[in-house]
mmCIF file of C-alpha atoms and ligand atoms in Angstrom:
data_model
loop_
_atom_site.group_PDB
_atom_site.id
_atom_site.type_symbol
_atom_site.label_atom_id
_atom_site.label_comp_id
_atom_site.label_asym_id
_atom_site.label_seq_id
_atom_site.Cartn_x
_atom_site.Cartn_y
_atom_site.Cartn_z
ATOM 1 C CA UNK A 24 3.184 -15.187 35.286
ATOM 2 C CA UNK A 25 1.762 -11.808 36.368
ATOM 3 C CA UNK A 26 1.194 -9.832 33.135
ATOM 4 C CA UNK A 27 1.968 -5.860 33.441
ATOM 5 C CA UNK A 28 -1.100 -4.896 32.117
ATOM 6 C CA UNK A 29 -0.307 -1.387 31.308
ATOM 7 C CA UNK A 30 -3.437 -0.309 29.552
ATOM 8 C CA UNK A 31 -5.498 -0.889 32.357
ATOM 9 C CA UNK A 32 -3.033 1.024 34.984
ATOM 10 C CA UNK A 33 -3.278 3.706 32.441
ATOM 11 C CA UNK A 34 -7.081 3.854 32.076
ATOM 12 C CA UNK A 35 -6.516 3.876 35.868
ATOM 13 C CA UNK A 36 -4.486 6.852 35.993
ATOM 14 C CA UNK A 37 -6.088 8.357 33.373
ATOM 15 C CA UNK A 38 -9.450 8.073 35.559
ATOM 16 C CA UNK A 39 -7.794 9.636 38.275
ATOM 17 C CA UNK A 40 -6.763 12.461 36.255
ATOM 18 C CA UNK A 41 -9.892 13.364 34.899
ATOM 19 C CA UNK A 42 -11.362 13.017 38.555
ATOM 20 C CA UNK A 43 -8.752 16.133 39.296
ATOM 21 C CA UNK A 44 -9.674 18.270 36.570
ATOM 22 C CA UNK A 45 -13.225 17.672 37.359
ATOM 23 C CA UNK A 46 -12.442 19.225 40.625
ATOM 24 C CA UNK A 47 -10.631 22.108 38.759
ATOM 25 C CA UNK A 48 -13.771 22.956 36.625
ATOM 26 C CA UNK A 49 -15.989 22.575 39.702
ATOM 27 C CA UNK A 50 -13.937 25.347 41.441
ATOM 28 C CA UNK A 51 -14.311 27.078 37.994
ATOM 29 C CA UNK A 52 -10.445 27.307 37.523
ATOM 30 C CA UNK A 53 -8.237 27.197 34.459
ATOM 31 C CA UNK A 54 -8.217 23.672 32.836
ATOM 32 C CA UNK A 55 -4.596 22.415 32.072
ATOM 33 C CA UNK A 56 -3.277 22.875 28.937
ATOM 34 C CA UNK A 57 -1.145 20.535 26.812
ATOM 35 C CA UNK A 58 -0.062 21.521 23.202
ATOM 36 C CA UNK A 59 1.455 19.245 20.740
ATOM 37 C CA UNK A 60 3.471 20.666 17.540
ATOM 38 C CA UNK A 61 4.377 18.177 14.642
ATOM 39 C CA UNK A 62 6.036 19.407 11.793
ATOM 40 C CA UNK A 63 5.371 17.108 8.445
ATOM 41 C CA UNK A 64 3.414 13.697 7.771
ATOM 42 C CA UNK A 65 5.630 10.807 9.368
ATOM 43 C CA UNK A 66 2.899 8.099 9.281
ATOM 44 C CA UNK A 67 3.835 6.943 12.929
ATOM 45 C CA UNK A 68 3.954 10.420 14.257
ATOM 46 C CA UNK A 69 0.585 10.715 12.868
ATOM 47 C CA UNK A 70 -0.639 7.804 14.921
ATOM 48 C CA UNK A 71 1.065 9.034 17.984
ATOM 49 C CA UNK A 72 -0.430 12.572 17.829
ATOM 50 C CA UNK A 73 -3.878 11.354 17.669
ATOM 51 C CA UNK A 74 -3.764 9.158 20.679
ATOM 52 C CA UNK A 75 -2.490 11.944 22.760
ATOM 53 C CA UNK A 76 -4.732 14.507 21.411
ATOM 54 C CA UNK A 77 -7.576 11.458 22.211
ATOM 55 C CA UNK A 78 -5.898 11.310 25.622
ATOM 56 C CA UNK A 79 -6.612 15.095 26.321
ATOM 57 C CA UNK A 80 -9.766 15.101 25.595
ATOM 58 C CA UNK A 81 -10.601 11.930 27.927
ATOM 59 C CA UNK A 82 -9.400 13.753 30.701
ATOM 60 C CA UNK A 83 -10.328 16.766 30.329
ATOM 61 C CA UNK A 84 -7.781 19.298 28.970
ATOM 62 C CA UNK A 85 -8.007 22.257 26.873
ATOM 63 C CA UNK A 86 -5.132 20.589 24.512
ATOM 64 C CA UNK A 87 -4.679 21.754 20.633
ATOM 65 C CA UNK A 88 -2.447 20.203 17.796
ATOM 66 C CA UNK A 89 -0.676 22.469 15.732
ATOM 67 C CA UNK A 90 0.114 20.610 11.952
ATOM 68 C CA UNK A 91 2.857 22.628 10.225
ATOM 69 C CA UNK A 92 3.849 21.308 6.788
ATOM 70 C CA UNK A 93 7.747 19.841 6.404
ATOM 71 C CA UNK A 94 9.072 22.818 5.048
ATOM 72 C CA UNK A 95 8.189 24.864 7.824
ATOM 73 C CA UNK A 96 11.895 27.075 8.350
ATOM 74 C CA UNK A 97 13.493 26.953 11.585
ATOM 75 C CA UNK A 98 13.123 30.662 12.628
ATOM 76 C CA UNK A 99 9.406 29.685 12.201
ATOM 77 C CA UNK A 100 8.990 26.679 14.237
ATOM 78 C CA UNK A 101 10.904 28.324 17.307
ATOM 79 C CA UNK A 102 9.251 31.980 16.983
ATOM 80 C CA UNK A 103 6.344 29.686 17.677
ATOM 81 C CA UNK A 104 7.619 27.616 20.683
ATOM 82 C CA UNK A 105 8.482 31.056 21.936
ATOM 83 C CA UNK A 106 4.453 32.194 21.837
ATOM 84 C CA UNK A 107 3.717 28.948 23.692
ATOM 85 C CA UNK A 108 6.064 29.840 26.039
ATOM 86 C CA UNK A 109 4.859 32.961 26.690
ATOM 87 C CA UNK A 110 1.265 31.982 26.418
ATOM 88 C CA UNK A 111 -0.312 31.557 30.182
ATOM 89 C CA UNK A 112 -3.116 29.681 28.831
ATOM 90 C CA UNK A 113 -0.177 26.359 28.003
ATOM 91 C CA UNK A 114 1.153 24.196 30.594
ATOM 92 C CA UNK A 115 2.659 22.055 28.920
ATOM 93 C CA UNK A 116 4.618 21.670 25.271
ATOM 94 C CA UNK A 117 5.575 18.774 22.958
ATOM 95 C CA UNK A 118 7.733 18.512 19.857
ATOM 96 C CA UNK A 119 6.604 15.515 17.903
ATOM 97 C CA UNK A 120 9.539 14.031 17.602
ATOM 98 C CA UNK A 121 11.562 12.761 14.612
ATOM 99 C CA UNK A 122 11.589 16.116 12.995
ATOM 100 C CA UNK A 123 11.767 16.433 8.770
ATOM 101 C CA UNK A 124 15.148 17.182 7.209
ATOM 102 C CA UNK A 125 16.565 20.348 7.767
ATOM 103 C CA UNK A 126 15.142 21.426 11.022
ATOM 104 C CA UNK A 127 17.701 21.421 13.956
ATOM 105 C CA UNK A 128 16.093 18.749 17.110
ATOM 106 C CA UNK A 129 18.607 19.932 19.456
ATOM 107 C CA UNK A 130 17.920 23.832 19.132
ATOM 108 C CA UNK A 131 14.583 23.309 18.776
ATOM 109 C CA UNK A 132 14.184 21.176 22.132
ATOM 110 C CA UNK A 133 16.220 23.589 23.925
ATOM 111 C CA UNK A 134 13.980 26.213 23.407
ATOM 112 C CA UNK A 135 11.107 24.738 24.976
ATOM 113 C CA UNK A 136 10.490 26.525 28.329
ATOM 114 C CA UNK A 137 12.258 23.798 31.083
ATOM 115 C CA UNK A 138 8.303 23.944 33.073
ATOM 116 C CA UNK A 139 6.439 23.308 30.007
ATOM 117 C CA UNK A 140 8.748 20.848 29.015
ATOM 118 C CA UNK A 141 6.208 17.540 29.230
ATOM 119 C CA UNK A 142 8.673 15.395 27.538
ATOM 120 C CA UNK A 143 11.374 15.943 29.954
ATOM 121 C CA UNK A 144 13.685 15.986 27.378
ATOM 122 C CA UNK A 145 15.341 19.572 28.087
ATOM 123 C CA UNK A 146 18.373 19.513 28.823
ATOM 124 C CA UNK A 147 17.483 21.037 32.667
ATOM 125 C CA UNK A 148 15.087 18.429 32.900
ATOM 126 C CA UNK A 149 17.840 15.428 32.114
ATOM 127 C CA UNK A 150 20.268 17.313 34.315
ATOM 128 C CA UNK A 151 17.932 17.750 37.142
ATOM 129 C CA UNK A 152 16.807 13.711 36.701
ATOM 130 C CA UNK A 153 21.183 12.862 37.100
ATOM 131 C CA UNK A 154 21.164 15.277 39.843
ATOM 132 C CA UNK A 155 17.982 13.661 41.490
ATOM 133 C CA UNK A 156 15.953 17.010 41.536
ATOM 134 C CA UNK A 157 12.314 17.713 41.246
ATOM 135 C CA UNK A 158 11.970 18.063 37.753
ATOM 136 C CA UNK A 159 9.898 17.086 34.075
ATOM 137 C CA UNK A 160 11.057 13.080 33.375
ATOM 138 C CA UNK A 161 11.004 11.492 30.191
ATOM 139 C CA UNK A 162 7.743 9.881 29.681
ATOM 140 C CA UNK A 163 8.381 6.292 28.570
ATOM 141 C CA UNK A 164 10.808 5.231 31.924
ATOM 142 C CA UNK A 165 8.554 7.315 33.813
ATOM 143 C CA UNK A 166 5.773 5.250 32.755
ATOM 144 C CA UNK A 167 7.855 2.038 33.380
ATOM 145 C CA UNK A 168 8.656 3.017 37.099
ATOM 146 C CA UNK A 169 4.719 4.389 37.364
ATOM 147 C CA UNK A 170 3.797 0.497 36.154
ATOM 148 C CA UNK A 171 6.373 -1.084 38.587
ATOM 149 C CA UNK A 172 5.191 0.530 41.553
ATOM 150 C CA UNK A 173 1.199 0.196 41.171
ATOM 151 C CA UNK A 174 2.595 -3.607 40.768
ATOM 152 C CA UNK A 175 3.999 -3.543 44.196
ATOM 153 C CA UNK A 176 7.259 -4.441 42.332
ATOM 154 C CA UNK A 177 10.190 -3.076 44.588
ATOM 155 C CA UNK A 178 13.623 -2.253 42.700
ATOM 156 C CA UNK A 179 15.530 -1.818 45.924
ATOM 157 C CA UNK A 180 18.393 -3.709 46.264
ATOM 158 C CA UNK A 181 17.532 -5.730 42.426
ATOM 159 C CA UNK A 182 19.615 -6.144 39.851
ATOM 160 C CA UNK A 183 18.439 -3.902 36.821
ATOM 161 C CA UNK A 184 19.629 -4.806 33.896
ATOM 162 C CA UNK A 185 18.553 -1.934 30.355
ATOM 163 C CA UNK A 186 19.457 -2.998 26.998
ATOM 164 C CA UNK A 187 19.290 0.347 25.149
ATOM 165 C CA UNK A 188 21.139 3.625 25.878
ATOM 166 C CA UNK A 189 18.973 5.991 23.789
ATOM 167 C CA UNK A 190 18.248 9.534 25.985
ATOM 168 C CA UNK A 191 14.731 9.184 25.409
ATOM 169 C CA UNK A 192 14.245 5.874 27.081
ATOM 170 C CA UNK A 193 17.435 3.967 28.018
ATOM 171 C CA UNK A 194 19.838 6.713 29.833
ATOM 172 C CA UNK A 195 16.698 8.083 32.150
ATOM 173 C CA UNK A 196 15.491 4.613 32.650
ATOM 174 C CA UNK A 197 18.820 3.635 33.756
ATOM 175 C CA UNK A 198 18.936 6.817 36.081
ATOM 176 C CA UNK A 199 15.616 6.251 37.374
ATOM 177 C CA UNK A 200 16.359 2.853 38.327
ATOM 178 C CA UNK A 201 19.222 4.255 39.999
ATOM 179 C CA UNK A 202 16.892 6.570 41.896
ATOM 180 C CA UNK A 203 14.934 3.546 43.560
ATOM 181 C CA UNK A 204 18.327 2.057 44.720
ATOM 182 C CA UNK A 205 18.496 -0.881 41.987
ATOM 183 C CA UNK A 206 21.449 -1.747 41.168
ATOM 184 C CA UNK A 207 21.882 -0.877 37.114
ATOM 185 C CA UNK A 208 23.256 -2.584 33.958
ATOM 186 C CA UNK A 209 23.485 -0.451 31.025
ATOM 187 C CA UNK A 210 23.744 -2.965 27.553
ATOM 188 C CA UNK A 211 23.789 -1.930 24.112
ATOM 189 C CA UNK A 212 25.026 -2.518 20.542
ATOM 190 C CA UNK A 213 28.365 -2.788 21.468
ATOM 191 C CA UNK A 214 28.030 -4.913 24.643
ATOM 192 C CA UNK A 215 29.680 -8.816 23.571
ATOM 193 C CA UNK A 216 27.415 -11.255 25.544
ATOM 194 C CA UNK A 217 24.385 -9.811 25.950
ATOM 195 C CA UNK A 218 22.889 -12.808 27.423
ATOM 196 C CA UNK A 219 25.403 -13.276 30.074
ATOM 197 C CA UNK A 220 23.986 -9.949 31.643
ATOM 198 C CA UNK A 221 20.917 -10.462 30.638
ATOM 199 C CA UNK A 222 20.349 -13.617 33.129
ATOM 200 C CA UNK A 223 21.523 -11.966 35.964
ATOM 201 C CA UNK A 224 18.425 -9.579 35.926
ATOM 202 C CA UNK A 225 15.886 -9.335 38.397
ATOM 203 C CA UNK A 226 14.413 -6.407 36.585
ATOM 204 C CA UNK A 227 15.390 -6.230 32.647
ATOM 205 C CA UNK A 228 14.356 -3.220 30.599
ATOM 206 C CA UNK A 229 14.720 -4.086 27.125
ATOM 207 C CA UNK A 230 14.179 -0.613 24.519
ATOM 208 C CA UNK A 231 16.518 -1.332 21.693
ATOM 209 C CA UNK A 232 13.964 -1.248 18.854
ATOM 210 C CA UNK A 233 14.738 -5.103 17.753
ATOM 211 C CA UNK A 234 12.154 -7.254 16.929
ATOM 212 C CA UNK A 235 12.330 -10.387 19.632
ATOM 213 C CA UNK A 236 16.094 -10.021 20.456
ATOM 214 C CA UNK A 237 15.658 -11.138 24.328
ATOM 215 C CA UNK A 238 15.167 -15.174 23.584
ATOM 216 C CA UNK A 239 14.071 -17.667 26.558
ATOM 217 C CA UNK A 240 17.699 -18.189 27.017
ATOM 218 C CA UNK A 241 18.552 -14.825 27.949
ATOM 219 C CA UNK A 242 16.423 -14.517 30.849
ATOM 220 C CA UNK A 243 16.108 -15.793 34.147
ATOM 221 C CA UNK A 244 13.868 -17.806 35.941
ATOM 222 C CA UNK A 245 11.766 -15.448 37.996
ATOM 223 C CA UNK A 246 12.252 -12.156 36.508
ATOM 224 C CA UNK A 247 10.804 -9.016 35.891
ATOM 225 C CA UNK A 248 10.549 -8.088 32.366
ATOM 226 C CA UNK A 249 9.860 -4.619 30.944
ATOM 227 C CA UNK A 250 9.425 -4.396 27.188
ATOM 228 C CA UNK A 251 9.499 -0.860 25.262
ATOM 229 C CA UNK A 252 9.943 -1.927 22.468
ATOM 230 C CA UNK A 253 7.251 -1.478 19.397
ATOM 231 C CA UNK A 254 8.280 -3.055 16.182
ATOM 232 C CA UNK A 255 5.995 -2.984 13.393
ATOM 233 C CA UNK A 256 6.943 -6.545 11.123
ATOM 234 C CA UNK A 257 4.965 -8.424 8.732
ATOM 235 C CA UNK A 258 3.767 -10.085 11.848
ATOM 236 C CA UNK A 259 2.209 -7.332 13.210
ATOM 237 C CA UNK A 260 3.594 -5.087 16.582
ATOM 238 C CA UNK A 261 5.874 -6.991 18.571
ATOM 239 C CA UNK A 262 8.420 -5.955 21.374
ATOM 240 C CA UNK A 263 12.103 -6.379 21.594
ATOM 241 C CA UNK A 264 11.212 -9.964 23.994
ATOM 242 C CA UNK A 265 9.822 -13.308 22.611
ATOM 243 C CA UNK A 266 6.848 -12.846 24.550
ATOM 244 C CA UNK A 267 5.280 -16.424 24.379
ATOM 245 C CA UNK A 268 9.079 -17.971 24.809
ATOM 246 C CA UNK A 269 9.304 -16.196 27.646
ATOM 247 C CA UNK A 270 5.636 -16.558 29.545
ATOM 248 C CA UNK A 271 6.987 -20.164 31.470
ATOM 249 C CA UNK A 272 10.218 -18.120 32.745
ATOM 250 C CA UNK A 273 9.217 -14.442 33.603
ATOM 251 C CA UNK A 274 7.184 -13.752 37.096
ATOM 252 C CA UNK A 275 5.952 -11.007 35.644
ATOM 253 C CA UNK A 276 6.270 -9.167 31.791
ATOM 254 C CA UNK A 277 4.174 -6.462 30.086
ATOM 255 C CA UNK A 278 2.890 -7.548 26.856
ATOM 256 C CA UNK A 279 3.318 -5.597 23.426
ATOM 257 C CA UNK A 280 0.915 -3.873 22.352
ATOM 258 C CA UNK A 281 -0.826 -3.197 26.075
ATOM 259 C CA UNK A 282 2.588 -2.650 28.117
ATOM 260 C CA UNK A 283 4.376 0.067 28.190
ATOM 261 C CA UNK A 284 2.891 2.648 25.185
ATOM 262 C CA UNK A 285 -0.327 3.293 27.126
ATOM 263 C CA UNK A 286 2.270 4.348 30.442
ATOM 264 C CA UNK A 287 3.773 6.683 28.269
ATOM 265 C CA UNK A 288 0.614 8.517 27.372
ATOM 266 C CA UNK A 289 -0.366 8.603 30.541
ATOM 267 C CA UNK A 290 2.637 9.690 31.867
ATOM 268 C CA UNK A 291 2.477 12.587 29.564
ATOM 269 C CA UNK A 292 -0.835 13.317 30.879
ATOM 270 C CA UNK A 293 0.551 13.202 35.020
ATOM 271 C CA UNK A 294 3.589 15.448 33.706
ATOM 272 C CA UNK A 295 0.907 18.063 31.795
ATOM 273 C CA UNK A 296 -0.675 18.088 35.545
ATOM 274 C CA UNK A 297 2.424 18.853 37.303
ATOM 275 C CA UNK A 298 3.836 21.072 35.189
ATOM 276 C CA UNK A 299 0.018 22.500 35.719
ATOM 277 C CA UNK A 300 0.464 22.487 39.327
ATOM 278 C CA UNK A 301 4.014 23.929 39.057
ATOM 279 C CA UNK A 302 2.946 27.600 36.782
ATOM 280 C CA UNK A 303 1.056 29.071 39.591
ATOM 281 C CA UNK A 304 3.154 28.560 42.260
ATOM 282 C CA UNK A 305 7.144 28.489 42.353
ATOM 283 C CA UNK A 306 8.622 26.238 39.757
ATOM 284 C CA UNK A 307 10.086 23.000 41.411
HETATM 285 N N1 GUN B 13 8.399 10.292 19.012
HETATM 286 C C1 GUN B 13 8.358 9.014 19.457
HETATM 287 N N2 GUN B 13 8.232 8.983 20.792
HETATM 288 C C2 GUN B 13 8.193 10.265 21.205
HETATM 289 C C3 GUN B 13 8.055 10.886 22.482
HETATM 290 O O1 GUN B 13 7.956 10.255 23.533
HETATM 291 N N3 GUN B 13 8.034 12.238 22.479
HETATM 292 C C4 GUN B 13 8.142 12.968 21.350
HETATM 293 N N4 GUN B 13 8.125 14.286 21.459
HETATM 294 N N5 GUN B 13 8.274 12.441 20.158
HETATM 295 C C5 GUN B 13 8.281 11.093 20.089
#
């Protein structure tokens, strides 16, 4: 079995990266700039925040973290995305996301200028993804397509198969799978036999947030397998796939931790530098 080995395609990408910027500073130009917001003290955000802020500084960024505490009011938090927005000096925004109590997600992500919009979770960004436009994608499938292809894995004429339909990863992972002419699944709480779809899978994305629910006997002989999910249990982290189970069956799998969280950083990194790329010239 091949393993997936994201965090060495992302040390890879992140190499590549800084090998751009270096260029940027060498023609003495503006370095990209990422800035990340999060509102409150959510332990995991916490974690988060500080690898991408570690992230930016590998590469090369001028990145910042603004900390606002949980009661910060929502007339606040957006009179500040609108500065960011405004400010030339910011490429690209983030919203840590889950917000505290009280503040609105929805509004707030909606305010976020569509170019700056690193997460790709704007609602121009997910419409321009369905309508197979140049746009911002979500970072995590990004990262997962990003992974596939520097694996030589084609999706072309597969069978895909996601089990998860959140917006952040399973609805743009599904559409991006789309994009590369697999042909898609979509499985979720609701779906009666997972395993039946399951083991028709060439290619199965599982992001459900469920500590080992894809068994040995849900997956077939020879396939690809994509784990996003990170589930913190008494064992430690472990995906949404029995990893070890499923090491004699897969031909290739990305291990938890070491898969797919590193892509996503990364990714978030490769989006800063397009949306970069994108301020000074025509947006997409
Ligand atoms: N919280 C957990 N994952 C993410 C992510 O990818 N982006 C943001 N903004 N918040 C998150």
């Amino acid at each position: 079995m091949i393993v997936l080995d994201g965090k060495a395609v992302a040390a890879q990408m992140r190499a590549e990266i800084r090998a751009e910027v270096e260029n940027i500073r060498a023609r003495g130009g503006r370095l990209p700039g990422l800035t990340v917001i999060v509102v409150g003290e959510d332990p995991a955000s916490q974690v988060y925040v500080r690898n991408k802020e570690r992230a930016c500084a590998e590469v090369g960024f001028a990145s910042q973290v603004i900390r606002l505490p949980e009661t910060t009011a929502q007339e606040r938090l957006l009179g500040i995305i609108d500065d960011l927005n405004a400010d030339p000096a910011v490429d690209g925004i983030l919203l840590q996301l889950p917000l505290p109590r009280g503040l609105d997600t929805q509004k707030c992500l909606i305010r976020i200028a569509a170019h700056k919009d690193v997460d790709g979770f704007h609602p121009e960004n997910m419409g321009r993804l369905v309508q197979g436009l140049p746009g911002l994608r979500p970072c995590t499938p990004a990262g997962v397509m990003e992974l596939l292809r520097r694996y030589d894995i084609t999706c072309a004429g597969k069978h895909a198969v996601v089990v998860g339909r959140s917006t952040i990863v399973g609805k743009p992972m599904a559409l991006m799978l789309l994009e590369a002419h697999a042909t898609v699944t979509v499985c979720h709480s609701r779906t009666p036999d997972l395993g039946a779809i399951t083991r028709q899978a060439d290619i199965l994305v599982a992001a459900v947030g469920m500590p080992c629910l894809i068994r040995e006997d849900m997956v077939a002989e020879g396939a690809v397998v994509v784990d996003v999910g990170i589930n913190r249990t008494e064992a430690g982290l472990v995906g949404d796939c029995d990893y070890p189970a499923l090491t004699p069956k897969a031909a290739a799998m990305t291990p938890v931790p070491g898969g797919v969280g590193p892509m996503t950083i990364a990714m978030l990194l490769a989006n800063t530098l397009t949306a970069y790329r994108q301020h000074s010239v025509s947006r997409f």
